[in-house]
mmCIF file of C-alpha atoms and ligand atoms in Angstrom:
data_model
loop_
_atom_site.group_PDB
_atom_site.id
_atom_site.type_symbol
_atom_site.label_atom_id
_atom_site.label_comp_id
_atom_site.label_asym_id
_atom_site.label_seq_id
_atom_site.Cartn_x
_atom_site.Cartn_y
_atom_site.Cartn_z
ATOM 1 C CA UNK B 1 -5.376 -20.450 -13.699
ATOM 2 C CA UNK B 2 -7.257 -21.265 -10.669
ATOM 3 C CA UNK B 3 -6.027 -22.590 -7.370
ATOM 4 C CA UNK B 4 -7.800 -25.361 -7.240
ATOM 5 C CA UNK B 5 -6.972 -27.200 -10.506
ATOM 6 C CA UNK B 6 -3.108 -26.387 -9.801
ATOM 7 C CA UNK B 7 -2.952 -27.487 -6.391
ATOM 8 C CA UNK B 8 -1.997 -30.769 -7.109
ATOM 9 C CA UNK B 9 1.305 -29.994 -8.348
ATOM 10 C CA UNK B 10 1.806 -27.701 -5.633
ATOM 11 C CA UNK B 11 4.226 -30.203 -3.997
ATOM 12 C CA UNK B 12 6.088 -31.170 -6.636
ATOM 13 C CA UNK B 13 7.307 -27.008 -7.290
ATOM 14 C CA UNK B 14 10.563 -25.936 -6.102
ATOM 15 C CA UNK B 15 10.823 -22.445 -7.318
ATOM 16 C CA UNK B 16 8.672 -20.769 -4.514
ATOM 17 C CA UNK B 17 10.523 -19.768 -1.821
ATOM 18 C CA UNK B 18 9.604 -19.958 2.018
ATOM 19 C CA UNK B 19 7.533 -17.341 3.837
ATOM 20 C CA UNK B 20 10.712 -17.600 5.752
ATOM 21 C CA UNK B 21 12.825 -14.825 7.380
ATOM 22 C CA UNK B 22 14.718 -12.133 5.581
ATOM 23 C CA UNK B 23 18.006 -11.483 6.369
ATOM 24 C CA UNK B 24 18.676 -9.627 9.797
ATOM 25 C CA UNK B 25 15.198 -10.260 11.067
ATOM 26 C CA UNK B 26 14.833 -12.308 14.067
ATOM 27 C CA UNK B 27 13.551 -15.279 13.832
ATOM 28 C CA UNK B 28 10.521 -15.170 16.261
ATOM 29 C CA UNK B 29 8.306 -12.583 13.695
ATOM 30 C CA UNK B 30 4.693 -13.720 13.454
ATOM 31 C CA UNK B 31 3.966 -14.610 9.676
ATOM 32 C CA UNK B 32 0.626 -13.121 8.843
ATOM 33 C CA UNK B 33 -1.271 -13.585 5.850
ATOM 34 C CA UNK B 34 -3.808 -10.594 4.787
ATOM 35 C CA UNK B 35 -6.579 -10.971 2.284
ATOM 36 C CA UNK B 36 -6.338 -7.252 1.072
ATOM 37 C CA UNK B 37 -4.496 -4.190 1.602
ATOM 38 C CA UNK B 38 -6.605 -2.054 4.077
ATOM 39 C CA UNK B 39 -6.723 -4.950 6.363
ATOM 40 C CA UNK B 40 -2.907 -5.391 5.594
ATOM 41 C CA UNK B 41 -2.272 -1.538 6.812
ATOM 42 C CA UNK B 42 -4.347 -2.202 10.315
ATOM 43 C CA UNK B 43 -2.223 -5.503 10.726
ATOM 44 C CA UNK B 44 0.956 -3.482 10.439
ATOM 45 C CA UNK B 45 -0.474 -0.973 12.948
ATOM 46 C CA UNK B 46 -0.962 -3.566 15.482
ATOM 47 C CA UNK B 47 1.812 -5.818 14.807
ATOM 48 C CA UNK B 48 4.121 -3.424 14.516
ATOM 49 C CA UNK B 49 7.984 -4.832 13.958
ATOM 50 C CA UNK B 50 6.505 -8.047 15.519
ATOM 51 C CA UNK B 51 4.555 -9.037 12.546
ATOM 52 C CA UNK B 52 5.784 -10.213 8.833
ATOM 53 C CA UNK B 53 3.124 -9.588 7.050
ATOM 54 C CA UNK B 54 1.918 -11.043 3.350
ATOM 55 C CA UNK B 55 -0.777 -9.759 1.661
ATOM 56 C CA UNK B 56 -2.858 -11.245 -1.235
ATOM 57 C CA UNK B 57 -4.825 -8.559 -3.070
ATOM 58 C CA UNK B 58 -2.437 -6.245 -2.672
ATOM 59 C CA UNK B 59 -2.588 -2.061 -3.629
ATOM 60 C CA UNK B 60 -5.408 -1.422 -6.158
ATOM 61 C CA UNK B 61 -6.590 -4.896 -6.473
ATOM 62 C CA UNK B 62 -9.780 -6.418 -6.348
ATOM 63 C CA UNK B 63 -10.647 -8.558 -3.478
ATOM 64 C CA UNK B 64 -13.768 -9.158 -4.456
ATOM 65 C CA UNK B 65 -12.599 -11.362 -7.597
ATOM 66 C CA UNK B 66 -8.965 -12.040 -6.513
ATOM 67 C CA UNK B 67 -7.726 -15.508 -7.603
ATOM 68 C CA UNK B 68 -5.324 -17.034 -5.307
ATOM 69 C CA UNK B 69 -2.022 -18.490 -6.952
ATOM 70 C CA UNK B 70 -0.178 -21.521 -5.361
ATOM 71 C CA UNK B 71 2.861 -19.533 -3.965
ATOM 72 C CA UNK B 72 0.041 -17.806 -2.134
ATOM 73 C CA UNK B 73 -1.049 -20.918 -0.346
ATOM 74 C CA UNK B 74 2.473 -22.038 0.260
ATOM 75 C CA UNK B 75 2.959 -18.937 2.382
ATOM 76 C CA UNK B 76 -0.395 -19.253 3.845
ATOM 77 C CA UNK B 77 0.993 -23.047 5.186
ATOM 78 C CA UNK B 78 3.662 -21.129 6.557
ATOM 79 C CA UNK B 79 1.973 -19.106 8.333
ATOM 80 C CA UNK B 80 0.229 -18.719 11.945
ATOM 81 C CA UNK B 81 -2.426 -16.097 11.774
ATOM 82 C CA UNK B 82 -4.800 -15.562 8.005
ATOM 83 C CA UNK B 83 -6.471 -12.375 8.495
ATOM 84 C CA UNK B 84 -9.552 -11.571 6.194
ATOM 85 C CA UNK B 85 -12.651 -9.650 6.212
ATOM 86 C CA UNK B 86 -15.615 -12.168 6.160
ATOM 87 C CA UNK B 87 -18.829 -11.327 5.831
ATOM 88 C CA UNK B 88 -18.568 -12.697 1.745
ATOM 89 C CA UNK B 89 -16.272 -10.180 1.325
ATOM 90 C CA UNK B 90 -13.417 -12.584 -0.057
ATOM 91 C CA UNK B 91 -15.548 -15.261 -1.573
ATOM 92 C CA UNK B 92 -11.664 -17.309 -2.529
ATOM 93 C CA UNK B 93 -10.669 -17.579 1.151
ATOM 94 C CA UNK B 94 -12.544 -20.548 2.031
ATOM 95 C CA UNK B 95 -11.209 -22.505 -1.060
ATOM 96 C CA UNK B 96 -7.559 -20.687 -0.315
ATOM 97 C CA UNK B 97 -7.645 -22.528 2.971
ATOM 98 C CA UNK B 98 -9.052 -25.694 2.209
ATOM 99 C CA UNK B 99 -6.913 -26.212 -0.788
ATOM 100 C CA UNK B 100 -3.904 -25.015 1.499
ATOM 101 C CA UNK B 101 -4.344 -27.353 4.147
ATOM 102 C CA UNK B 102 -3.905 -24.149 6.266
ATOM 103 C CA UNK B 103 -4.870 -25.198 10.491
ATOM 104 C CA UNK B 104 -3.487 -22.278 12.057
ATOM 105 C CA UNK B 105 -5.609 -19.406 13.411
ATOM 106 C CA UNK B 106 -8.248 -17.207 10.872
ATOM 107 C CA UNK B 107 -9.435 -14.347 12.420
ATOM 108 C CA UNK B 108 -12.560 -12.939 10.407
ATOM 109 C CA UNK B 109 -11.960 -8.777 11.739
ATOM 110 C CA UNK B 110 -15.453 -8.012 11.322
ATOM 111 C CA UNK B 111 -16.351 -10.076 13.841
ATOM 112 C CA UNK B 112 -18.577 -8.332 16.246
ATOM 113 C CA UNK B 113 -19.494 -5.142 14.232
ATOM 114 C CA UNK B 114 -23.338 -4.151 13.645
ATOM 115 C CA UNK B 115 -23.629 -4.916 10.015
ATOM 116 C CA UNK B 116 -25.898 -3.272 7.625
ATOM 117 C CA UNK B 117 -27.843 -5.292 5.006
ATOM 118 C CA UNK B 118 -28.481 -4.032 1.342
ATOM 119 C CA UNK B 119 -30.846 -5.574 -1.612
ATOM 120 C CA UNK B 120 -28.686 -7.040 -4.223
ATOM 121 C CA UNK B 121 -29.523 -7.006 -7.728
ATOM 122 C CA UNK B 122 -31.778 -9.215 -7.476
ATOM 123 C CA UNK B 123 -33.881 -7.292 -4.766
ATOM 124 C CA UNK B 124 -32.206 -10.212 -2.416
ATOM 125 C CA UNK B 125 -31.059 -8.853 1.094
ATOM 126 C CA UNK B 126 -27.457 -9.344 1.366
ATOM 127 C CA UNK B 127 -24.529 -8.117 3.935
ATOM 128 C CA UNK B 128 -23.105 -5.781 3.021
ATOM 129 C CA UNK B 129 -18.887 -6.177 3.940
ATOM 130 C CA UNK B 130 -17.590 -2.671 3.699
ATOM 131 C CA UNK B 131 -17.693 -2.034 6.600
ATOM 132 C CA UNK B 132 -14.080 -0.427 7.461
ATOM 133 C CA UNK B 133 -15.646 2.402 5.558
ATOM 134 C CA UNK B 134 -16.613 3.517 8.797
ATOM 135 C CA UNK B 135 -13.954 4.654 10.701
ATOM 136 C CA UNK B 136 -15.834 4.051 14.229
ATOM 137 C CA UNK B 137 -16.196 0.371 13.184
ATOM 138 C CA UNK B 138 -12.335 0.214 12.941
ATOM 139 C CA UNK B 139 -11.882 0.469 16.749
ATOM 140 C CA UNK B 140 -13.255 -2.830 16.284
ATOM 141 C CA UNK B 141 -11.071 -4.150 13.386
ATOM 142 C CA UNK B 142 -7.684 -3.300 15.241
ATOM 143 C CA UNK B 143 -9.232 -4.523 18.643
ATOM 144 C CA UNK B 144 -9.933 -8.402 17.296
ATOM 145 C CA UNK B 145 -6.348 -7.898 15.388
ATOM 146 C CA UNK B 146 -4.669 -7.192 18.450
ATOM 147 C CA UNK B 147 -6.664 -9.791 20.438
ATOM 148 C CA UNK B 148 -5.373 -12.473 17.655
ATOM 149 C CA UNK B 149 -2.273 -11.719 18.268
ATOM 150 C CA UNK B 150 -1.956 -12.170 21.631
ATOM 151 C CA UNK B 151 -3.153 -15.380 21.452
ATOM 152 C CA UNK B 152 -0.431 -16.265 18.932
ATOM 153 C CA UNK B 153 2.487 -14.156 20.871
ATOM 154 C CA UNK B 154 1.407 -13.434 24.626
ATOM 155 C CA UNK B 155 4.532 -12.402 25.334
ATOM 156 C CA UNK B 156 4.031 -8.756 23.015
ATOM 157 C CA UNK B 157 0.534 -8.507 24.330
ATOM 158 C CA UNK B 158 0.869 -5.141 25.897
ATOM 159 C CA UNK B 159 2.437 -4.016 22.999
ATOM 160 C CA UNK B 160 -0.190 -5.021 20.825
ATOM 161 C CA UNK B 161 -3.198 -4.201 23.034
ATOM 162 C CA UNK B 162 -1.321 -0.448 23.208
ATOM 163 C CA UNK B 163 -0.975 -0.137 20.009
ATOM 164 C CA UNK B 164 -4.749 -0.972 18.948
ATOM 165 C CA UNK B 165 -5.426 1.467 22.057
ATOM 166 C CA UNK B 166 -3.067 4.978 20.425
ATOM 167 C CA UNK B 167 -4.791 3.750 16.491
ATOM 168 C CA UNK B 168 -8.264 3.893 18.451
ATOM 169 C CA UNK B 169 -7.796 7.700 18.993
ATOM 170 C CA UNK B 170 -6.542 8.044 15.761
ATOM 171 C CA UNK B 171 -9.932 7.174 14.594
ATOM 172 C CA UNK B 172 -11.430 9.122 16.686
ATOM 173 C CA UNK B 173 -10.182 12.332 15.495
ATOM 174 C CA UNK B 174 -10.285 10.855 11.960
ATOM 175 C CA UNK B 175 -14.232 10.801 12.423
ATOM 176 C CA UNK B 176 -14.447 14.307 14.412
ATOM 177 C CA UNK B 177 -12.718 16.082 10.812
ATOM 178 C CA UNK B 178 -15.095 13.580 8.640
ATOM 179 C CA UNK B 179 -18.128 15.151 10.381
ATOM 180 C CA UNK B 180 -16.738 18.629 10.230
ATOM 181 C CA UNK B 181 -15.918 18.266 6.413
ATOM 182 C CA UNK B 182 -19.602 17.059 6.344
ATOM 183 C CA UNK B 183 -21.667 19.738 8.519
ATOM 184 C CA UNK B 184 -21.315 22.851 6.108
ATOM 185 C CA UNK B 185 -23.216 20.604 3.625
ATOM 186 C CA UNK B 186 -26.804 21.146 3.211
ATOM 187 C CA UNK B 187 -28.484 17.232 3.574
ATOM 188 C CA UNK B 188 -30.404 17.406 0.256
ATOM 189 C CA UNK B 189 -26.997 17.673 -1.229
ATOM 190 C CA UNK B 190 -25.242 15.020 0.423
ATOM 191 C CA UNK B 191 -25.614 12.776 -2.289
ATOM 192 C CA UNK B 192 -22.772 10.750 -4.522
ATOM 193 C CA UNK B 193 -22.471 8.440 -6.837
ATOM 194 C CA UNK B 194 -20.035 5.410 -7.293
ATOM 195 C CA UNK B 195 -18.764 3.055 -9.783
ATOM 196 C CA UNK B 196 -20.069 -0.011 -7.052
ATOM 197 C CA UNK B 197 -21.884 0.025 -3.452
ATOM 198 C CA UNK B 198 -18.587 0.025 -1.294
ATOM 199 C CA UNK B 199 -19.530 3.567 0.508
ATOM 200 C CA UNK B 200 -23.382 2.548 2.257
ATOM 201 C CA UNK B 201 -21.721 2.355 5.847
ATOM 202 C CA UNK B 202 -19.559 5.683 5.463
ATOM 203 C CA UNK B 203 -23.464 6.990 3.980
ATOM 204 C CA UNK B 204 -25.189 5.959 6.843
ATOM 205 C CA UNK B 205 -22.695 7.215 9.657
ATOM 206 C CA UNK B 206 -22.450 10.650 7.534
ATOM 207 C CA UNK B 207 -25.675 10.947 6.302
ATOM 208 C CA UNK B 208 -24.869 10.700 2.538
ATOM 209 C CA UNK B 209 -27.190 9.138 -0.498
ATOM 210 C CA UNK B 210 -24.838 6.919 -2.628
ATOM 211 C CA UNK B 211 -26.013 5.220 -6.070
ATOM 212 C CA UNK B 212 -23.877 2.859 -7.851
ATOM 213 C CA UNK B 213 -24.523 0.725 -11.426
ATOM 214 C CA UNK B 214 -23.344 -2.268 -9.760
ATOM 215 C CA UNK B 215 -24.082 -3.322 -6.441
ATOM 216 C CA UNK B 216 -21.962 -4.887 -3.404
ATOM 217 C CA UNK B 217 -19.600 -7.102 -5.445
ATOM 218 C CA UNK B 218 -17.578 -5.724 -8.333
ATOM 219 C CA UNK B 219 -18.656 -9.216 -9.636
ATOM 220 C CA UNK B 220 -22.055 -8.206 -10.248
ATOM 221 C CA UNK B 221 -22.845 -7.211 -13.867
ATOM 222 C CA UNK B 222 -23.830 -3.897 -14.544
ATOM 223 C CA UNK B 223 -27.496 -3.380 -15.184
ATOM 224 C CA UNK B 224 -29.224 -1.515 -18.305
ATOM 225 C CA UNK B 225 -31.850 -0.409 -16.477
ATOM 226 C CA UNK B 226 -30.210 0.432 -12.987
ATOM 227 C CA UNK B 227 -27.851 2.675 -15.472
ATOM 228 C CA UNK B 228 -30.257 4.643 -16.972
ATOM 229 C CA UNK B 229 -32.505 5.249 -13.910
ATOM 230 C CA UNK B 230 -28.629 6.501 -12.623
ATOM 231 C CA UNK B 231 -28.404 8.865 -15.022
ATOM 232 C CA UNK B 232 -31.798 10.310 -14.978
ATOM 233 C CA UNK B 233 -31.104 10.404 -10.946
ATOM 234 C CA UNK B 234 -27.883 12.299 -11.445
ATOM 235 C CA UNK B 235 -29.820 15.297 -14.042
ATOM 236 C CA UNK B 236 -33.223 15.349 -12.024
ATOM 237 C CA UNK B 237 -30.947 16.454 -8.652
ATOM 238 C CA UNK B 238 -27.864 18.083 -10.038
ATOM 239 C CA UNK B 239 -25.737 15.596 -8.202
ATOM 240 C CA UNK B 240 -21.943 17.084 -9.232
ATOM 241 C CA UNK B 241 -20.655 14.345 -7.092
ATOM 242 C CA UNK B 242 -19.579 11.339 -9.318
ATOM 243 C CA UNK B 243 -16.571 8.883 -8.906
ATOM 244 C CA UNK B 244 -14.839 6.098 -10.505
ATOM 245 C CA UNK B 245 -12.962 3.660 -7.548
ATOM 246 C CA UNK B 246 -9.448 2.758 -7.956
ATOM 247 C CA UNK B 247 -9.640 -0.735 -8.222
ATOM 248 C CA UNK B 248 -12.864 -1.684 -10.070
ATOM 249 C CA UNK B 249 -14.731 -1.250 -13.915
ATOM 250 C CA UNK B 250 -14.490 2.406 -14.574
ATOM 251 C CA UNK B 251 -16.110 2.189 -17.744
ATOM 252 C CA UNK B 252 -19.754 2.871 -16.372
ATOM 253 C CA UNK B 253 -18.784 5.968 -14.391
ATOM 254 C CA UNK B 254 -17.243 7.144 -17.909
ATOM 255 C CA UNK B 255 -20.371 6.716 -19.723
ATOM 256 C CA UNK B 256 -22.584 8.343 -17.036
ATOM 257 C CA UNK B 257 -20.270 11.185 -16.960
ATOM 258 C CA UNK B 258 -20.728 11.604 -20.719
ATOM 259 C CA UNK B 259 -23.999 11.169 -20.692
ATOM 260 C CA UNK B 260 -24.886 13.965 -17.213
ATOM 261 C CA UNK B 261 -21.958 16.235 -18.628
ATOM 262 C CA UNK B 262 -20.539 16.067 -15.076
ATOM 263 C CA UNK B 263 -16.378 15.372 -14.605
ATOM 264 C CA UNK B 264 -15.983 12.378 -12.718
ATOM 265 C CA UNK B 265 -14.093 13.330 -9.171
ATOM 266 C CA UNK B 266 -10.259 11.799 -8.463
ATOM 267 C CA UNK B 267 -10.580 7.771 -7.995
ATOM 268 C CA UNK B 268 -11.685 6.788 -4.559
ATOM 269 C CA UNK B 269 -9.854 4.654 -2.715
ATOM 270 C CA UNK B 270 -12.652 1.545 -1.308
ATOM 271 C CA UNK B 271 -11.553 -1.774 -1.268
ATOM 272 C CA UNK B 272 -8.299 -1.283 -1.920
ATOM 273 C CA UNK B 273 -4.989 0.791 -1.124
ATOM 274 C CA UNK B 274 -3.039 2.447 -3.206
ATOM 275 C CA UNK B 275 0.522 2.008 -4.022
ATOM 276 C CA UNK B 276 2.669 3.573 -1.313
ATOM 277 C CA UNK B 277 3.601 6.398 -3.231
ATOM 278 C CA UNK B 278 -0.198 6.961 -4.519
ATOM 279 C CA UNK B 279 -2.598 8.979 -2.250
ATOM 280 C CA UNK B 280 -4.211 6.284 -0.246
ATOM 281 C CA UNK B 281 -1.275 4.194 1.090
ATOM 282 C CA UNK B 282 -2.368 3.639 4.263
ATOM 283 C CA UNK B 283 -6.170 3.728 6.063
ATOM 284 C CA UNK B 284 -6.172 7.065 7.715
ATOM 285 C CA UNK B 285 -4.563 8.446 4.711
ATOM 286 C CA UNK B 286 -7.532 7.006 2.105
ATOM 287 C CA UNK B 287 -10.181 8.306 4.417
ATOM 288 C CA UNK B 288 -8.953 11.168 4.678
ATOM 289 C CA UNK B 289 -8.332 11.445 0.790
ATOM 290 C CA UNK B 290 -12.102 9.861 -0.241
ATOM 291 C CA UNK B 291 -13.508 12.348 2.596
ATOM 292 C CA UNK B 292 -11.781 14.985 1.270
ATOM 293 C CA UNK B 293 -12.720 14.468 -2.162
ATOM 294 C CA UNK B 294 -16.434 13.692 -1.927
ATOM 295 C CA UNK B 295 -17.116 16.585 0.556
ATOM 296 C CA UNK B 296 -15.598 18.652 -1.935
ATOM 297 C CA UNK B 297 -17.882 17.440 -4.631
ATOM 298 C CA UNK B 298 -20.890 18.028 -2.990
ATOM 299 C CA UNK B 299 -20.026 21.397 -1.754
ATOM 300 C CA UNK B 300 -19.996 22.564 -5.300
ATOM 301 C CA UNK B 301 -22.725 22.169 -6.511
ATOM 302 C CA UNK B 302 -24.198 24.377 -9.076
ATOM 303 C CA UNK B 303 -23.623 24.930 -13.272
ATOM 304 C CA UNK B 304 -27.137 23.692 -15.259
ATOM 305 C CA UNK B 305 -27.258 20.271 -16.498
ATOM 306 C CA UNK B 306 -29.052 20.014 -19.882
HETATM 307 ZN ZN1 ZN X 1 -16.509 -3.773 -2.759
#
């Protein structure tokens, strides 16, 4: 059921506890709420034992079409900093807050990064919000975290500013292996395709082709047409690189791997975590796995398509 039409009895339940403290933790923590779970991991980077952090899509969930429930917007009252993507990533938020009555401080982390525009479905240009899927833009992600933050809790701002500072080389490096994993691959075969368009900004800073039946939001529906040009694409270039996403319709990526008679690659981690004991439980650990994976992919090429 949505938000919106339950809201009303939202003061009248009892059963949902505070965002409150657990037991042993002291009692100045900064309760966060996080949209989804990548953003959740770079939260817990800079926050560190500071933060008590909530998240609402959580591992392997789709933020695109997430519905909020009420206990969600009870801890979002309770709690001083909302932390989401923007961009039209989260479409709910706005409705999460105003429904909430939530005043405190939302910090949009995109803010400030060059974003790339795509044509939707409908040939109209749209932003495209992925863009954590390049690891440079992250410096920027953890920076306007950390500033956030310190607004909330000057007292820990060194600590936060450092931490954002140590992840920033982390990203770094991340980037330096992502381009090595890259540069033994001839360009014509840098190409991929995807169950939907979540990879254009790790394409353009790598210098890979990626094709998906659905475009920027997993809540477009899939397109006859767009499918079957897809599939012709995949035979006419011998593109061995094809992969279903963890957290969105795999059901396309099925049927164009039955149709090319190319195995579809291990799920890629792109809007979503994993769970912690999955391969992707934490940022540098999903790039690292997707990177991985599609470089792989591409690398062997080869065996005739019919
Ligand atoms: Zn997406």
């Amino acid at each position: 059921m949505l938000l919106n039409r339950r809201t009303s009895i939202l003061s009248s339940l009892l059963l949902f506890g505070k965002f409150g403290q657990a037991h042993g933790e002291p009692a100045d923590l900064v309760a966060v709420t996080v949209s989804f779970s990548i953003l959740g991991d770079l939260v817990k980077v800079v926050g560190g034992k500071r933060v008590r952090m909530r998240l609402l899509a959580g591992p392997n969930q789709d933020a695109h079409t997430f519905e909020p429930r009420v206990v969600d917007a009870k801890a979002l009252l309770s709690s001083r900093l909302l932390v989401s993507n923007g961009l039209d990533f989260e479409p709910w938020v706005g409705r999460l807050v105003q429904s909430s009555g939530f005043k405190a401080r939302h910090l949009l982390a995109a803010t400030g990064i060059k974003t790339r525009t795509m044509a939707d479905e409908d040939g109209k240009q749209t932003t495209d919000p992925h863009a954590w899927q390049n690891p440079l833009n992250v410096t920027r992600y953890v920076r306007n975290i950390a500033d956030a933050l310190s607004e909330i809790d000057p007292a820990a701002r060194a600590d936060y500013q450092a931490r954002a500072q140590a992840y920033s080389v982390e990203l770094t490096a991340l980037d330096a292996w992502a381009k090595g994993q890259f540069a033994t691959i001839a360009p014509a075969q840098r190409k991929a395709i995807i169950s939907h368009d979540a990879l254009a900004y790790l394409g353009e800073h790598y210098g890979i082709q990626f094709s998906a039946p659905v475009g920027i939001s997993t809540e477009a529906q899939p397109n006859a047409r767009q499918m079957r040009k897809l599939i012709r694409q995949v035979k006419r270039e011998n593109i061995r690189a094809v992969f279903i996403e963890n957290m969105s319709n795999q059901q396309l990526i099925r049927q164009l791997a039955q149709e090319t008679g190319v195995e579809p690659g291990p799920p890629l981690f792109t809007d979503a975590l994993s769970e912690p004991d999955g391969p992707a439980p934490d940022y540098l650990s999903m790039m690292r796995h997707n990177i991985g994976a599609l470089a792989s992919a591409m690398r062997h090429k080869g065996g005739a398509i019919n």
